[in-house]
GROMACS .gro file of C-alpha atoms in nm:
model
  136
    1UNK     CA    1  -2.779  -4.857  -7.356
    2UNK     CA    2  -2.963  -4.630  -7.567
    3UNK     CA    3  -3.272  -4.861  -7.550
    4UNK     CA    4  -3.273  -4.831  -7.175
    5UNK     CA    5  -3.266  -4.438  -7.183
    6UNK     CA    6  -3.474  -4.416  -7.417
    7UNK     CA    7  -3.767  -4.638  -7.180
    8UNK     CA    8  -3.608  -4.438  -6.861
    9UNK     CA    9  -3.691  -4.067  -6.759
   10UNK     CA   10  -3.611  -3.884  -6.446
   11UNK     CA   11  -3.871  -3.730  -6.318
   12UNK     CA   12  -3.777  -3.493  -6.081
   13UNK     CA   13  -3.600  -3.438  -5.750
   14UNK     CA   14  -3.697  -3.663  -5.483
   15UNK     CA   15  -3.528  -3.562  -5.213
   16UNK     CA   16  -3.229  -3.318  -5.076
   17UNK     CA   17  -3.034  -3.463  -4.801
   18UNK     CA   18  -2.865  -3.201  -4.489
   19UNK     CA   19  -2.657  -3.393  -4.291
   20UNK     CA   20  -2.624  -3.188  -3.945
   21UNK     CA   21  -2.349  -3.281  -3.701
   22UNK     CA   22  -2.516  -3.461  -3.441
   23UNK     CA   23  -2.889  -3.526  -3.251
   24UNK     CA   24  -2.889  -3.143  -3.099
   25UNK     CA   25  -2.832  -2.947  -3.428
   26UNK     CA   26  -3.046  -3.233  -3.627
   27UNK     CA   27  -3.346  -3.163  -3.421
   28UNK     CA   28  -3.307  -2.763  -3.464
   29UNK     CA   29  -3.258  -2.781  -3.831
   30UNK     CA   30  -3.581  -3.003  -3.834
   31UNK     CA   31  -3.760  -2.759  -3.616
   32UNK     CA   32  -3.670  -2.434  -3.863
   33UNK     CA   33  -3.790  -2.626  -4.170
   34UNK     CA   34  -4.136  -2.774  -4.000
   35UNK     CA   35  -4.224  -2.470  -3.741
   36UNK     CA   36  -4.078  -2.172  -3.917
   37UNK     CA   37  -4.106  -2.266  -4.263
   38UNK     CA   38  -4.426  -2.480  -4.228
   39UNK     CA   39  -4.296  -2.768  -4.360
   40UNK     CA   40  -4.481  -3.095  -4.295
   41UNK     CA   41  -4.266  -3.425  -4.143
   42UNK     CA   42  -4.358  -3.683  -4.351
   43UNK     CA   43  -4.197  -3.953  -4.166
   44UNK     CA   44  -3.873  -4.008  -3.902
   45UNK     CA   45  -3.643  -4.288  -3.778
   46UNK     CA   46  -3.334  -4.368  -3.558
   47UNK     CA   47  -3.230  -4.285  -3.284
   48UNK     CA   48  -2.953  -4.069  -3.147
   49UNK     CA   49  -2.648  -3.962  -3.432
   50UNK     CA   50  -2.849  -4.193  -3.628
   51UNK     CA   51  -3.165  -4.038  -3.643
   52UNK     CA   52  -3.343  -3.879  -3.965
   53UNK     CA   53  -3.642  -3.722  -4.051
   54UNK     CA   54  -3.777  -3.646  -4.405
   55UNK     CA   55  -3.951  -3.302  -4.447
   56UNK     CA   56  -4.239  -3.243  -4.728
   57UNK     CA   57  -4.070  -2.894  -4.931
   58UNK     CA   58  -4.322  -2.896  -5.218
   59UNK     CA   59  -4.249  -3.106  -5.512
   60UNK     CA   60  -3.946  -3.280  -5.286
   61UNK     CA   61  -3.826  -3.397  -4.965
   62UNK     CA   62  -3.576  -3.279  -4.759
   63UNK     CA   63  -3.376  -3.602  -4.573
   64UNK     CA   64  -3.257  -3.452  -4.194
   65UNK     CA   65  -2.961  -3.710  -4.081
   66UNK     CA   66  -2.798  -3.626  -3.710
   67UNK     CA   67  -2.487  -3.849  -3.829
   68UNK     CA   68  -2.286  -3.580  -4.060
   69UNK     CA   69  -2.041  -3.589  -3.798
   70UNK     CA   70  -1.723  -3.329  -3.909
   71UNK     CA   71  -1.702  -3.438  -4.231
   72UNK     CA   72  -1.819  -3.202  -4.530
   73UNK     CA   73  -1.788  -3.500  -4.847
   74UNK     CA   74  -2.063  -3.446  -5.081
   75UNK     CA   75  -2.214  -3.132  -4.929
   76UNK     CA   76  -2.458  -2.984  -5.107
   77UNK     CA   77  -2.366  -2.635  -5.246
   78UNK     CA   78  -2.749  -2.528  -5.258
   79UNK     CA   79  -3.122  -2.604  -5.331
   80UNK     CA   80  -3.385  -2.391  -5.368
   81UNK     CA   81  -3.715  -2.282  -5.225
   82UNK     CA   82  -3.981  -2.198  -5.416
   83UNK     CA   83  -4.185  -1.877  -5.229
   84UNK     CA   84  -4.324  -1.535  -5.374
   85UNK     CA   85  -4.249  -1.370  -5.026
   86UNK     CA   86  -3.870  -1.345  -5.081
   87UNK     CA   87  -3.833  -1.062  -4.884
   88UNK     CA   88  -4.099  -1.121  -4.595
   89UNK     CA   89  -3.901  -1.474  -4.563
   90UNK     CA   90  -3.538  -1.317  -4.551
   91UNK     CA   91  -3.688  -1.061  -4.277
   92UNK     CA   92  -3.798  -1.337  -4.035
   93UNK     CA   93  -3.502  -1.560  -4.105
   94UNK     CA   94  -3.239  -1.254  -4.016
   95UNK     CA   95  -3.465  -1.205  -3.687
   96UNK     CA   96  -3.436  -1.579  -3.630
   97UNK     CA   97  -3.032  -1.474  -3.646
   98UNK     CA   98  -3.005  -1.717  -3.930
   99UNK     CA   99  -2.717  -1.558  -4.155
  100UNK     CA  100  -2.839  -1.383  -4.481
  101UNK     CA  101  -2.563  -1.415  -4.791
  102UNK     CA  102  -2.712  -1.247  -5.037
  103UNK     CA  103  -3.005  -0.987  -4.998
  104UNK     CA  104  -3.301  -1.051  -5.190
  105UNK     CA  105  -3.225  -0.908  -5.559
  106UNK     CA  106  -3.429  -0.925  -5.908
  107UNK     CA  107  -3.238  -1.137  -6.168
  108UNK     CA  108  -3.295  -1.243  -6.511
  109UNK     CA  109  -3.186  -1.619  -6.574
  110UNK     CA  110  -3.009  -1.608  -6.950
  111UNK     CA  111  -3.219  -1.871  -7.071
  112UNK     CA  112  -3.381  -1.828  -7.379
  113UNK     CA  113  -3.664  -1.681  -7.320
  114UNK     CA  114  -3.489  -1.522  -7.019
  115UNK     CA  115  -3.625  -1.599  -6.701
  116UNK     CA  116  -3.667  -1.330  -6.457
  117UNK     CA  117  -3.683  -1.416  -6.050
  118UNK     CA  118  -3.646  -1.277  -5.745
  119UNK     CA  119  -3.387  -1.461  -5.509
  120UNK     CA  120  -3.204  -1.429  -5.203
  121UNK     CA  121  -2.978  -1.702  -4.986
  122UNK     CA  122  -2.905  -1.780  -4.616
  123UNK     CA  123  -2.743  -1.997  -4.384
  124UNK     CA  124  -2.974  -2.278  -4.252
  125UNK     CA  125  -2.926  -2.448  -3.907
  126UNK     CA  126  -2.695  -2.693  -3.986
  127UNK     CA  127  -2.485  -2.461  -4.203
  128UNK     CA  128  -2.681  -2.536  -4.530
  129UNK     CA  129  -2.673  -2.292  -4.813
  130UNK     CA  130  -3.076  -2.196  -4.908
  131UNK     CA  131  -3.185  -2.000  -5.207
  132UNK     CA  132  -3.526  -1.878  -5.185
  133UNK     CA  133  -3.652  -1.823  -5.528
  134UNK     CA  134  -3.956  -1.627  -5.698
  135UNK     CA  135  -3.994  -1.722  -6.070
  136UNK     CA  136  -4.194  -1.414  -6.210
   0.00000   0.00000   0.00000
């Protein structure tokens, strides 16, 4: 086993998946990633409660899918955006009436060195949990 790990890195995220709860909210939450955030589609496929889209976010991709029906297994709790316009962002997403959970704030991560940023988190479309993060 060791052998194997030792030939075998991860090498980053690939991709983030937000399962929305049906075609309707699918298509809005794929709208506020590509047309407000400026997010590039990179491809799309299905139709219906089975449709999906994958979004370009940087070093990752985000993986849309209309069939999340009700259920909330395996939801994630949150990813992160990386921006240096915290604030500017969290003023357009409250005017979008997207719900802002935490204000943006300056933090120091308790790394060592510590890691100061600027973050701040809001509700996405399909109920998603978004940090938007500024490493300084």
């Amino acid at each position: 086993l060791m052998a194997f790990l030792s030939k075998r890195k991860i090498t980053g995220v690939q991709h983030i998946c937000i399962k929305a709860q049906g075609l309707e909210q699918m298509e809005k939450t794929v709208d506020f990633y590509n047309k407000v955030l400026e997010l590039p589609i990179v491809r799309r496929w299905g139709e219906g409660d089975g449709s999906a889209c994958m979004i370009q976010a940087g070093g990752c991709l985000l993986e849309i899918m209309a069939n999340g029906g009700t259920d909330a297994t395996g939801v994630v709790n949150h990813f992160a955006l990386a921006t240096k316009q915290v604030d500017e962002w969290v003023n357009i997403i409250r005017c979008l009436g997207y719900e802002v959970t935490m204000e943006p704030q300056d933090k120091t991560l308790p790394s060592q060195p510590p890691h100061p940023v600027r973050i701040a988190f809001f509700r996405g479309p399909a109920g998603e949990l978004v940090e938007l993060m500024e490493e300084k």
